[in-house]
Every structure is written in structure tokens, then in C-alpha cells.
Short mmCIF file of N, CA and C and ligand atoms in Angstrom, two decimals:
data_model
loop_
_atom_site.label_atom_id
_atom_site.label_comp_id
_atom_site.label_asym_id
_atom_site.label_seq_id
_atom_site.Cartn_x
_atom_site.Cartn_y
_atom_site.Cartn_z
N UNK A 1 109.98 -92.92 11.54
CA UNK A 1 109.71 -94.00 10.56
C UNK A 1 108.29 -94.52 10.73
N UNK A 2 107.90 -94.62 10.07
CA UNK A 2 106.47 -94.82 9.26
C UNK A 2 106.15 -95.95 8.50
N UNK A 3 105.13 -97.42 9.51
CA UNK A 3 105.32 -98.45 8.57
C UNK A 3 103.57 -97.89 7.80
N UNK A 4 103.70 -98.17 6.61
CA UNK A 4 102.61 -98.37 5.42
C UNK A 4 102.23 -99.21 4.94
N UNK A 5 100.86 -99.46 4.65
CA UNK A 5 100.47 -100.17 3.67
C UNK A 5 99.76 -100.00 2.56
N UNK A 6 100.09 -100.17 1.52
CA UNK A 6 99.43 -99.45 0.12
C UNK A 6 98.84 -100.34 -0.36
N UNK A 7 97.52 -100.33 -1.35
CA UNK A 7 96.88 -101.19 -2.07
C UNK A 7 96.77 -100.37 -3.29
N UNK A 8 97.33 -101.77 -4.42
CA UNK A 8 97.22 -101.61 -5.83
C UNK A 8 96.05 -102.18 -6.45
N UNK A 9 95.90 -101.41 -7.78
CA UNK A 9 94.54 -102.16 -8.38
C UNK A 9 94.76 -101.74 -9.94
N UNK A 10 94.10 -103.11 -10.59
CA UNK A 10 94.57 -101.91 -11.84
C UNK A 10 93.54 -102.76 -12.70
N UNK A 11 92.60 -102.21 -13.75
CA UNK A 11 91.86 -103.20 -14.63
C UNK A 11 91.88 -102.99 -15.94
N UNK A 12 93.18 -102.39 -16.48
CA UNK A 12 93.47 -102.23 -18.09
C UNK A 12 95.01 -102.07 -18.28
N UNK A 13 95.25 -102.46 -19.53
CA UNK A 13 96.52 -102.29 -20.15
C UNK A 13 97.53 -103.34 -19.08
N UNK A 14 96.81 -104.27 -19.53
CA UNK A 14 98.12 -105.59 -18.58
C UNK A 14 98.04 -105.68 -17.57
N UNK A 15 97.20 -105.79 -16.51
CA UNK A 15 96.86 -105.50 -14.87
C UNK A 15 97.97 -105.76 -14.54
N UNK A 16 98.61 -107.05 -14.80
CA UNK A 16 99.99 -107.61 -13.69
C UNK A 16 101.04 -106.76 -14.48
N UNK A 17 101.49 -106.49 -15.21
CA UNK A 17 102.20 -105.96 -15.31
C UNK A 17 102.30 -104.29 -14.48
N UNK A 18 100.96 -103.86 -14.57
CA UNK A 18 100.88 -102.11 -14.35
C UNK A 18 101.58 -102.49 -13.10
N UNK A 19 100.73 -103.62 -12.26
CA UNK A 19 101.33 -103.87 -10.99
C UNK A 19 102.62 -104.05 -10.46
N UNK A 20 103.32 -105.37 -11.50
CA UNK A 20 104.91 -105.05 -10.89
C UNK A 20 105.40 -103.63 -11.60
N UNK A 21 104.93 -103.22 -12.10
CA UNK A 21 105.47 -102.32 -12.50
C UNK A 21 105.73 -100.76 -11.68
N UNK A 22 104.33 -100.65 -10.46
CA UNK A 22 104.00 -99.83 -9.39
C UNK A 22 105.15 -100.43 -8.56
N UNK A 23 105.09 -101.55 -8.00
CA UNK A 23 106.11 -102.56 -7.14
C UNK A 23 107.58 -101.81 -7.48
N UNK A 24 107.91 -102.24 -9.00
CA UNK A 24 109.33 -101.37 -9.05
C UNK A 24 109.47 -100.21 -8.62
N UNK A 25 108.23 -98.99 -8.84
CA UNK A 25 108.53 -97.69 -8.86
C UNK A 25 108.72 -97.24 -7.06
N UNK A 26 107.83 -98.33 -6.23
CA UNK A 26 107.61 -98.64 -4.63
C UNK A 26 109.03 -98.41 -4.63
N UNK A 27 109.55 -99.63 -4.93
CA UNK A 27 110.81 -100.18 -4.18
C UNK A 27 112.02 -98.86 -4.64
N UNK A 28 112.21 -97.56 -5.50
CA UNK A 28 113.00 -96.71 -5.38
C UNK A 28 112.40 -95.74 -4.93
N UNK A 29 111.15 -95.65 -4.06
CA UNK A 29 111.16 -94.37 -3.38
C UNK A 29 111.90 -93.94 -2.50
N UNK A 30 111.79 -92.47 -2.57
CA UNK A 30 112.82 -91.99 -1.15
C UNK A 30 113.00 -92.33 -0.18
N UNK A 31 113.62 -92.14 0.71
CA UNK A 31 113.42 -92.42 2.52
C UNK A 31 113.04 -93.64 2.77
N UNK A 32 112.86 -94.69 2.20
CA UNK A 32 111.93 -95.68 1.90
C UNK A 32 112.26 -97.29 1.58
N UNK A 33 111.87 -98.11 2.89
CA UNK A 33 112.39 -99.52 2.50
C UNK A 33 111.47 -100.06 2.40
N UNK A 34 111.41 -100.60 1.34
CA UNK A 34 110.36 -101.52 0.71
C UNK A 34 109.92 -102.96 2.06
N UNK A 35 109.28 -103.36 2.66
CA UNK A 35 109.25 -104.65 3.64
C UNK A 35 108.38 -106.12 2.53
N UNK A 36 107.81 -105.53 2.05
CA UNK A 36 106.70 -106.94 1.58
C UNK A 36 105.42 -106.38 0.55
N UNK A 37 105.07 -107.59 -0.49
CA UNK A 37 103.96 -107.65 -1.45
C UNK A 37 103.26 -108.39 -0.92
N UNK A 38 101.92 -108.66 -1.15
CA UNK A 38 101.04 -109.95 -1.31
C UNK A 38 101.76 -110.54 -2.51
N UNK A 39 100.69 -111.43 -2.56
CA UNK A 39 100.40 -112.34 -4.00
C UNK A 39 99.88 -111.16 -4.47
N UNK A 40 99.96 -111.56 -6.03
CA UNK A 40 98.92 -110.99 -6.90
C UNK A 40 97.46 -111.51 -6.96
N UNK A 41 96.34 -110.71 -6.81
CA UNK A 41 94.76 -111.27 -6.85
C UNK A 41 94.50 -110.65 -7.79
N UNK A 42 93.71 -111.95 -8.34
CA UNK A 42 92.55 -111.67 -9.40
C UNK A 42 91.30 -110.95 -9.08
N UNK A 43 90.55 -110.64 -8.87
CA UNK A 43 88.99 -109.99 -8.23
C UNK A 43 88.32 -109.12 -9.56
N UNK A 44 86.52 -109.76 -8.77
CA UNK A 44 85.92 -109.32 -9.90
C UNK A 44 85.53 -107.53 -9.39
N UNK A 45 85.09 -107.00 -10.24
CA UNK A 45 84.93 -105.29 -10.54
C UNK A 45 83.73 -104.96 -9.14
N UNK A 46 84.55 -104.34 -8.21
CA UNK A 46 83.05 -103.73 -7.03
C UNK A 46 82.93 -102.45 -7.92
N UNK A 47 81.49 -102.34 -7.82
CA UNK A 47 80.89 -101.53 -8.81
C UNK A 47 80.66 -101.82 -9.92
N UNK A 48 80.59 -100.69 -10.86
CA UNK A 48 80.10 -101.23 -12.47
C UNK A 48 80.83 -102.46 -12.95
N UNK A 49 79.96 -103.42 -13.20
CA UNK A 49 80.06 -104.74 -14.03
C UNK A 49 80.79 -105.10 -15.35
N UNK A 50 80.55 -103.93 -16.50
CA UNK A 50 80.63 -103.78 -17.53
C UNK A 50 81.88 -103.09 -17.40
N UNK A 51 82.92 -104.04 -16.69
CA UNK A 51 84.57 -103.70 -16.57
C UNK A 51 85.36 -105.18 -16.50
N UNK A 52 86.41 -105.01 -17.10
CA UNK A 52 87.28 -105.90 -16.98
C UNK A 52 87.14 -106.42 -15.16
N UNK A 53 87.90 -107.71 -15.17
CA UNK A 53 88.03 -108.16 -13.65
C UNK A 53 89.31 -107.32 -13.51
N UNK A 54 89.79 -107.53 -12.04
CA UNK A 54 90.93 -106.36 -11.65
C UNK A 54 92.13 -107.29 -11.53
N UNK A 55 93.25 -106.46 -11.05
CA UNK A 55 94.23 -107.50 -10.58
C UNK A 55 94.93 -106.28 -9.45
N UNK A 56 94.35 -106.77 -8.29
CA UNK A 56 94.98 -106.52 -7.03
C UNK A 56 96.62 -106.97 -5.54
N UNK A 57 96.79 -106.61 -5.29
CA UNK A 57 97.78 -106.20 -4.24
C UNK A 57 97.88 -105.65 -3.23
N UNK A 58 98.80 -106.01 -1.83
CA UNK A 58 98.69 -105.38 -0.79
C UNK A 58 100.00 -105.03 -0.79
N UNK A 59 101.23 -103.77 -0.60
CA UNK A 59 102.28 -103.54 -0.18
C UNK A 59 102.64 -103.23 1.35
N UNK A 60 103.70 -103.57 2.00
CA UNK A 60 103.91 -103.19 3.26
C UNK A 60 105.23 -102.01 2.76
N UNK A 61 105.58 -100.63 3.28
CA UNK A 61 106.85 -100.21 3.54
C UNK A 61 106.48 -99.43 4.91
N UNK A 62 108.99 -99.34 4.95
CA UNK A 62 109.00 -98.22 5.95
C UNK A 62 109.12 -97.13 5.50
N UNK A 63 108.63 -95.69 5.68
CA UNK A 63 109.29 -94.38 5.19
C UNK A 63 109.11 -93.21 5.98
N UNK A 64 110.31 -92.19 5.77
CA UNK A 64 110.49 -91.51 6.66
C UNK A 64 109.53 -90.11 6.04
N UNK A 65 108.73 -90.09 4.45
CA UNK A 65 108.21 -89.73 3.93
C UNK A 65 106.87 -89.07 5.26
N UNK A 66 106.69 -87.86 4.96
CA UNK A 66 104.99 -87.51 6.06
C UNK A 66 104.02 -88.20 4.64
N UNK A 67 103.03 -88.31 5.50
CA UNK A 67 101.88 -88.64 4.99
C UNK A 67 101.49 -88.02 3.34
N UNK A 68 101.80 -87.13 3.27
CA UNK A 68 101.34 -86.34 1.96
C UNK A 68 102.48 -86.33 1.35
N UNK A 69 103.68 -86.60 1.73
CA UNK A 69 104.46 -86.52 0.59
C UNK A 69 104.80 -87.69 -0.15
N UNK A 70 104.18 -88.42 1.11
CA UNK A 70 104.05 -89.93 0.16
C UNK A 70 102.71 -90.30 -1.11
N UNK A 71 101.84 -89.17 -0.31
CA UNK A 71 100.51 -89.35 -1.57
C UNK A 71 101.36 -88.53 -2.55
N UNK A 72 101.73 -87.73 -3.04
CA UNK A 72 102.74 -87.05 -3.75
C UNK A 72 103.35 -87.84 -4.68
N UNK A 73 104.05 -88.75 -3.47
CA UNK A 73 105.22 -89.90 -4.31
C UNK A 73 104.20 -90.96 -5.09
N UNK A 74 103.11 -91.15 -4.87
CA UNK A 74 101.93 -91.91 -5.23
C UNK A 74 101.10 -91.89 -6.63
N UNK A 75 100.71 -90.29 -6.47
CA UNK A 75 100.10 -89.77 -7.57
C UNK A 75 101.03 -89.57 -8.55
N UNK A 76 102.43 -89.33 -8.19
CA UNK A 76 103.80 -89.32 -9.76
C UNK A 76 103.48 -90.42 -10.36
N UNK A 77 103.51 -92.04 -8.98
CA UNK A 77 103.31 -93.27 -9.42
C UNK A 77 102.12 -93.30 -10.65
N UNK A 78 101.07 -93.01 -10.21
CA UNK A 78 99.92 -93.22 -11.10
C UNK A 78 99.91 -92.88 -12.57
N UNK A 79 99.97 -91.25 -12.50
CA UNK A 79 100.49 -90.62 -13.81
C UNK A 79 101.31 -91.22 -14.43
N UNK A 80 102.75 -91.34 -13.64
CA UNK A 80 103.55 -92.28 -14.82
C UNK A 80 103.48 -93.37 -15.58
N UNK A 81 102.55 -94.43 -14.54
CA UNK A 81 102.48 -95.51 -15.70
C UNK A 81 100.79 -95.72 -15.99
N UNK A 82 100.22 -94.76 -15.43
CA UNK A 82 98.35 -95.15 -15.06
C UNK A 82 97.88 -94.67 -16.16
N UNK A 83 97.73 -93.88 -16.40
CA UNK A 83 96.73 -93.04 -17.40
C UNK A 83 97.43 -93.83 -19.42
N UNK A 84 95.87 -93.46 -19.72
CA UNK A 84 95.66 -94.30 -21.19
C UNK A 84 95.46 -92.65 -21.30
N UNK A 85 95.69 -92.60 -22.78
CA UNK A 85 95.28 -91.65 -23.84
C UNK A 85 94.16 -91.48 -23.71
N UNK A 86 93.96 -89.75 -23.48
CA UNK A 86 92.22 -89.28 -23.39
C UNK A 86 91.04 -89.66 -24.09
N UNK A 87 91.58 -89.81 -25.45
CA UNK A 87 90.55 -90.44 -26.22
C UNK A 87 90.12 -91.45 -26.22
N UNK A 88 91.29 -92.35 -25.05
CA UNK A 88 90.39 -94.38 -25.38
C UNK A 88 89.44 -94.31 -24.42
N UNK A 89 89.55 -93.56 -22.88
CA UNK A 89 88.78 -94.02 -22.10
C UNK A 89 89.20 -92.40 -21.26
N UNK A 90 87.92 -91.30 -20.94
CA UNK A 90 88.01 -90.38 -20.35
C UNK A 90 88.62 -90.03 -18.74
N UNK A 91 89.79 -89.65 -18.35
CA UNK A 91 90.14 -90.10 -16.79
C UNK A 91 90.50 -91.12 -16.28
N UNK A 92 90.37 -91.89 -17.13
CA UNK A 92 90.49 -93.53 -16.69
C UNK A 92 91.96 -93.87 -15.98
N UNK A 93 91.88 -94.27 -15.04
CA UNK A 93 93.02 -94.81 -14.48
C UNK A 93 93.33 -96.24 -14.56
N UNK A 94 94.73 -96.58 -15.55
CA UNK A 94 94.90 -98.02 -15.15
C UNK A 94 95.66 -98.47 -13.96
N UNK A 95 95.94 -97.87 -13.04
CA UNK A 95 96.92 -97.94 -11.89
C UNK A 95 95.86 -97.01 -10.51
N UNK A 96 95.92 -97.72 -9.11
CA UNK A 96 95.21 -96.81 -8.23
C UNK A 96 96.10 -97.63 -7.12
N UNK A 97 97.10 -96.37 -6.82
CA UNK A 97 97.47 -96.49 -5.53
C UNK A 97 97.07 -96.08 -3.99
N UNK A 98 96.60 -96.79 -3.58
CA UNK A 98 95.65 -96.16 -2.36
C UNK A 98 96.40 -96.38 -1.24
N UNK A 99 96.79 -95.43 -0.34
CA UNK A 99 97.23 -96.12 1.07
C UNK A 99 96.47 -95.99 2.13
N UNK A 100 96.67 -97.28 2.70
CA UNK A 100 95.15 -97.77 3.16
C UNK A 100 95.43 -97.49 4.95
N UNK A 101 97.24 -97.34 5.43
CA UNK A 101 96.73 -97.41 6.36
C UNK A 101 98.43 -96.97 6.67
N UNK A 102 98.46 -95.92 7.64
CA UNK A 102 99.81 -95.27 8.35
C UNK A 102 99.90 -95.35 9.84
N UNK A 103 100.64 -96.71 10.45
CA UNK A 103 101.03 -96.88 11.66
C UNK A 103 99.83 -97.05 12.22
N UNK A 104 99.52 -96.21 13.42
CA UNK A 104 97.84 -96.23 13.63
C UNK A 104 97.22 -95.02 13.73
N UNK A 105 97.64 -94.33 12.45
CA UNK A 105 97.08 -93.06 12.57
C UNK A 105 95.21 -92.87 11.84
N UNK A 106 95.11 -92.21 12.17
CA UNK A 106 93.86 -91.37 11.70
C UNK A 106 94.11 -90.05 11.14
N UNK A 107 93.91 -90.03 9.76
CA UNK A 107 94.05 -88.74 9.18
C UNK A 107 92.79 -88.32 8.26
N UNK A 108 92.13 -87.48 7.93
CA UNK A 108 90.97 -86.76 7.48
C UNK A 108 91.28 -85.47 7.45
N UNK A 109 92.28 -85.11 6.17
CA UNK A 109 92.06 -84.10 5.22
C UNK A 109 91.40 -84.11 3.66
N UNK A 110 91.61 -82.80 2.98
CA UNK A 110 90.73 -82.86 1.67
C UNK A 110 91.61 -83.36 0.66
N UNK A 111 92.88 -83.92 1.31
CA UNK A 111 93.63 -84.64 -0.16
C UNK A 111 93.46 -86.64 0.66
N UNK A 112 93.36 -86.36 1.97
CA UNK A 112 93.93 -87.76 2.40
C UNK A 112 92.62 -88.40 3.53
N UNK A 113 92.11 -89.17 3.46
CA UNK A 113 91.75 -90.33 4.34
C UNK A 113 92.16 -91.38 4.86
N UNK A 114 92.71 -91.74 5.97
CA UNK A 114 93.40 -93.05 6.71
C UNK A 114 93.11 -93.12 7.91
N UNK A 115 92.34 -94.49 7.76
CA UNK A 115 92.79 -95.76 7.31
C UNK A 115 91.82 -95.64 5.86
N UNK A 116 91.96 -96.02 4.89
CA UNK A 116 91.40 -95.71 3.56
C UNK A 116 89.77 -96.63 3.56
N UNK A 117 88.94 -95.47 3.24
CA UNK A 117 87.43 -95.24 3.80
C UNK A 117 87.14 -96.58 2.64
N UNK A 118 86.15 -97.60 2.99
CA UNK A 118 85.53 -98.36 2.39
C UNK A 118 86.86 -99.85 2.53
N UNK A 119 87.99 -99.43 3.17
CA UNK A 119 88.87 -100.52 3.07
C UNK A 119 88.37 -101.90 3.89
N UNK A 120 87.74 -101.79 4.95
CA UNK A 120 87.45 -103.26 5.98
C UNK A 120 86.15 -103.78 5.10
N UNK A 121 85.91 -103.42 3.75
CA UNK A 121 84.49 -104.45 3.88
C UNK A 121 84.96 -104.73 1.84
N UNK A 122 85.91 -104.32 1.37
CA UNK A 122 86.67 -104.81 0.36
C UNK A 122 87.56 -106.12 0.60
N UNK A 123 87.46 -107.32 -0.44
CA UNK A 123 87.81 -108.34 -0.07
C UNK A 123 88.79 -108.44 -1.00
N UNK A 124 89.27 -107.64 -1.92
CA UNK A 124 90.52 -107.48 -2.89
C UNK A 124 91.55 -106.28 -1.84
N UNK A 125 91.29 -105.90 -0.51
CA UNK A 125 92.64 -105.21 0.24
C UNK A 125 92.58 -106.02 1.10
N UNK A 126 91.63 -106.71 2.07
CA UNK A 126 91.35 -107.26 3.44
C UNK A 126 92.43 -108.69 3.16
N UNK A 127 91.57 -109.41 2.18
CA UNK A 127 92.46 -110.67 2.01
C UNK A 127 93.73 -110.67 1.88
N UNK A 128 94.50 -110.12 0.89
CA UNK A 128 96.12 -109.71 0.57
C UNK A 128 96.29 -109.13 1.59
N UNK A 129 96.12 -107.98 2.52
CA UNK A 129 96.69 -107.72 3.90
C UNK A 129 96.51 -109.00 4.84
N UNK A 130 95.76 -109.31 4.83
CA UNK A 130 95.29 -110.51 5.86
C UNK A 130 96.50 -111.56 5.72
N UNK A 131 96.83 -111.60 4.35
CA UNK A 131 98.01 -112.32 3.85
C UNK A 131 99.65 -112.06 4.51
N UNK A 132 99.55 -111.00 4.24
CA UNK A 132 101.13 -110.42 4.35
C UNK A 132 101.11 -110.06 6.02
N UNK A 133 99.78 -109.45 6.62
CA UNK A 133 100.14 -109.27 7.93
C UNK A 133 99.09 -110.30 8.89
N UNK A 134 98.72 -110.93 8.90
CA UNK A 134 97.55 -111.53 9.84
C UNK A 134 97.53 -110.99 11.50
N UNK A 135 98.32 -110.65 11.72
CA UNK A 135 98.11 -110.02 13.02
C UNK A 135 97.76 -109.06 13.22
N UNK A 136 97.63 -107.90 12.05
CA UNK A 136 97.40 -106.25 12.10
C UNK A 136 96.12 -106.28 12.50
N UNK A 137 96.11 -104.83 13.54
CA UNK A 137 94.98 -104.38 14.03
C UNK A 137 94.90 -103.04 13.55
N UNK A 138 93.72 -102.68 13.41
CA UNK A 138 93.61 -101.51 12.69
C UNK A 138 93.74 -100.49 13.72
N UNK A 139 93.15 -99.03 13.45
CA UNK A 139 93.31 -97.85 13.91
C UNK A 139 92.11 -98.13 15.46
N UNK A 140 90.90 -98.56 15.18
CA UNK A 140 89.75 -99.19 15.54
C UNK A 140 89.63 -100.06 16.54
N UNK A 141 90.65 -100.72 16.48
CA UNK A 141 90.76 -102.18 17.27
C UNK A 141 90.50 -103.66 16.31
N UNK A 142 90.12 -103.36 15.24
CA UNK A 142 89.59 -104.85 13.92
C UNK A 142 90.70 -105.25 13.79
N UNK A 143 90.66 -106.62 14.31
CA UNK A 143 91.68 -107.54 13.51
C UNK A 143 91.76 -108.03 12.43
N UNK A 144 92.03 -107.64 11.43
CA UNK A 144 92.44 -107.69 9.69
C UNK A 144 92.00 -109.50 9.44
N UNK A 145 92.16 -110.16 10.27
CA UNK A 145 92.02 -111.69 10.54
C UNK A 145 90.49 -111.91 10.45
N UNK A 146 90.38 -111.80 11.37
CA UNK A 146 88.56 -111.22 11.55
C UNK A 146 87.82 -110.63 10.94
N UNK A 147 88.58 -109.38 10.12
CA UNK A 147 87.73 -108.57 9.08
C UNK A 147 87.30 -110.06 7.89
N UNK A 148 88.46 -110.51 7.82
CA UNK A 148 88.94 -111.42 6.73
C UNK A 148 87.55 -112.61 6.79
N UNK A 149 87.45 -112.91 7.69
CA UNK A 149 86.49 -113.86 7.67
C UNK A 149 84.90 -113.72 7.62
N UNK A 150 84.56 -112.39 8.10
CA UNK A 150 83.35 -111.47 7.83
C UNK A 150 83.05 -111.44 6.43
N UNK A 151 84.28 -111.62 5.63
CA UNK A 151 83.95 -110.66 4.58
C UNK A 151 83.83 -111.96 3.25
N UNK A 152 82.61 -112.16 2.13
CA UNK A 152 82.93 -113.14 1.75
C UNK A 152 84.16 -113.07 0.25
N UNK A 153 85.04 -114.09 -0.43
CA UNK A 153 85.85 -113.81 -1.16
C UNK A 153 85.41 -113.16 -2.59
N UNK A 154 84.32 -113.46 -2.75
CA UNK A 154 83.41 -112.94 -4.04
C UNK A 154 84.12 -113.13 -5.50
N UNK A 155 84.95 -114.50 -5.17
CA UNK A 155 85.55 -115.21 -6.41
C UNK A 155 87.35 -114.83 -6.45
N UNK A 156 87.56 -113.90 -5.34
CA UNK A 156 88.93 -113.59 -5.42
C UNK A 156 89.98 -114.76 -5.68
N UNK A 157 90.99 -114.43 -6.35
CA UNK A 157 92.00 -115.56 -6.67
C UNK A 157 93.26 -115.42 -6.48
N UNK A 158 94.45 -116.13 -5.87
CA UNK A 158 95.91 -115.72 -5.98
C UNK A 158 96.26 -115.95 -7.41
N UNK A 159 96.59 -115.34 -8.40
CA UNK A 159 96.72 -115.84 -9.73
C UNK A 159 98.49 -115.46 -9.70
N UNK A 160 99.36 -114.78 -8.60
CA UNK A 160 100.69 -114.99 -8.80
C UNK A 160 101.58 -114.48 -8.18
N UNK A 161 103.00 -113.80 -8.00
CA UNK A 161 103.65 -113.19 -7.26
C UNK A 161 104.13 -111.98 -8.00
N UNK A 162 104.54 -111.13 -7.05
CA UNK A 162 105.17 -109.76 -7.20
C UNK A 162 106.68 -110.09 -6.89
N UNK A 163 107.51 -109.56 -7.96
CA UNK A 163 108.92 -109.42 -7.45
C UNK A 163 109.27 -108.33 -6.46
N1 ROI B 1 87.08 -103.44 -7.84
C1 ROI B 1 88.10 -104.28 -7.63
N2 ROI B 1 87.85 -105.60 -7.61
N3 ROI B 1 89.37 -103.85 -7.41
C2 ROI B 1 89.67 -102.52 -7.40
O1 ROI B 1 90.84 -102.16 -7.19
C3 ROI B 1 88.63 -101.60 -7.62
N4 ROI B 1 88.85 -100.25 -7.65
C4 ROI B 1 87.87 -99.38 -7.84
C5 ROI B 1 86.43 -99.82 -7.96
C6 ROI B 1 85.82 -99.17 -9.20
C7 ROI B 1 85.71 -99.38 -6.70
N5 ROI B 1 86.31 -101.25 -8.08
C8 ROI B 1 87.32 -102.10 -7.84
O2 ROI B 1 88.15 -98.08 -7.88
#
């Protein structure tokens, strides 16, 4: 058993909704007990500007899932409710399930990175984990607590809850 933590993001077609909507598809995966959400966050766009603001999440589960078959169970997630019609917006994903971090592993293959690369200096995963776990230490030795306070909020907001 395998505790996880996944981070949602989504900046089109109803953010909170795409979100509980990932949340539902979480909570019937295989092998798999759902433990905890953040709040829902508001956060503005890292990177290009000329984007909607986002609406972010941190998930905790247990699963007996390996590593890739949970990116597997992940990418169904995305496809199923992520993707807009080719023609509104090319590739565009409204749903990005990232898992940011498996027990205290270190993994670096060509489908998977963990603990999820660019995660300790993002203040739309750091904060909502910081939330749900304040004691987690990473792969590294960083206390998620500590990351938390390094890092500034850059307007982030709790704007609500996940069922
Ligand atoms: N910015 C925010 N605030 N939240 C995201 O989930 C997010 N995801 C992305 C990029 C484009 C890096 N920016 C983001 O993929």
C-alpha cells in the first residue's frame, strides 16, 4: 500500500466543477481508498498570463495500484472529462492530474517523475498540501511547512470545498 498525493488544476470549462468532478472519478478507483482533499484554490496562471486564473487542489490516497498504473488510472481521468473539442483550443487540457509524490519514493522514467519536478516552489500544490498534511517531509528531507513559508502566496485563495 501506497500513500499518494495528487494535484489537480484545471483553467476552463467550470474549473470547480472539472475538479469535483476528478475527486469523484479519485474516489472509484481501483485498489484504492480515497484519505483526503484540500480546499479548493483559486490561483493566478504560472506562466502565460493571457489565461484564465486556475482552480487548484491537493488529494491524499491509499493504493495498492504501482506507480504507472496509477498514471494510467490518471490519464483515463484526464481524457474523460479534460479535453475540449480540437477546434476551440489545440491540446488543451481542462483537467491536469499530476502526482506529485509516492510514499518517499524517487522515480525518473520517460512516462513518470516523483516527487513531481517544479512541485516545492509552486504555491497552488505547496499550500493545499501544506493544508491537508503539515507534517509531510518530502523525498529530500523539506518540510512541506517550510517549503510553505519560503514560498510567497501570489494571490492564492481558498474559494471552497471538495466533496
Ligand atoms: N498555473 C496555476 N496557477 N495552476 C496550475 O495548475 C497550472 N498548471 C500549468 C501551468 C501552465 C504551469 N500553470 C499553472 O500547467
Amino acid at each position: 500500500m501506497s500513500t499518494v498525493y495528487i494535484g489537480l488544476g484545471s483553467n476552463l470549462d467550470n474549473p470547480a466543477q472539472q475538479l469535483q468532478g476528478a475527486v469523484d472519478s479519485l474516489k472509484s478507483l481501483p485498489e484504492t481508498k480515497f484519505i483526503l482533499a484540500s480546499s479548493l484554490f483559486s490561483s493566478k496562471p504560472m506562466g502565460p498570463q493571457d489565461q484564465p486564473d486556475y482552480m487548484n487542489a491537493v488529494v491524499c490516497i491509499e493504493t495498492e495500484l504501482s506507480p504507472l498504473a496509477l498514471l494510467d488510472q490518471l490519464q483515463a481521468i484526464e481524457l474523460a472529462f479534460g479535453r475540449v473539442r480540437k477546434d476551440e483550443r489545440w491540446g488543451a487540457r481542462v483537467l491536469d492530474l499530476d502526482i506529485l509524490l509516492i510514499d518517499d519514493l524517487v522515480i525518473e522514467n520517460e512516462r513518470l517523475t516523483v516527487p513531481h519536478y517544479g512541485m516545492k516552489v509552486r504555491e497552488f500544490v505547496i499550500y493545499p498540501l501544506a493544508q491537508i498534511n503539515p507534517e509531510l517531509v518530502l523525498p529530500d528531507g523539506s518540510n512541506v511547512t517550510q517549503l510553505q513559508e519560503k514560498i510567497d502566496d501570489n494571490g492564492l485563495i481558498i474559494v471552497g470545498e471538495l466533496r
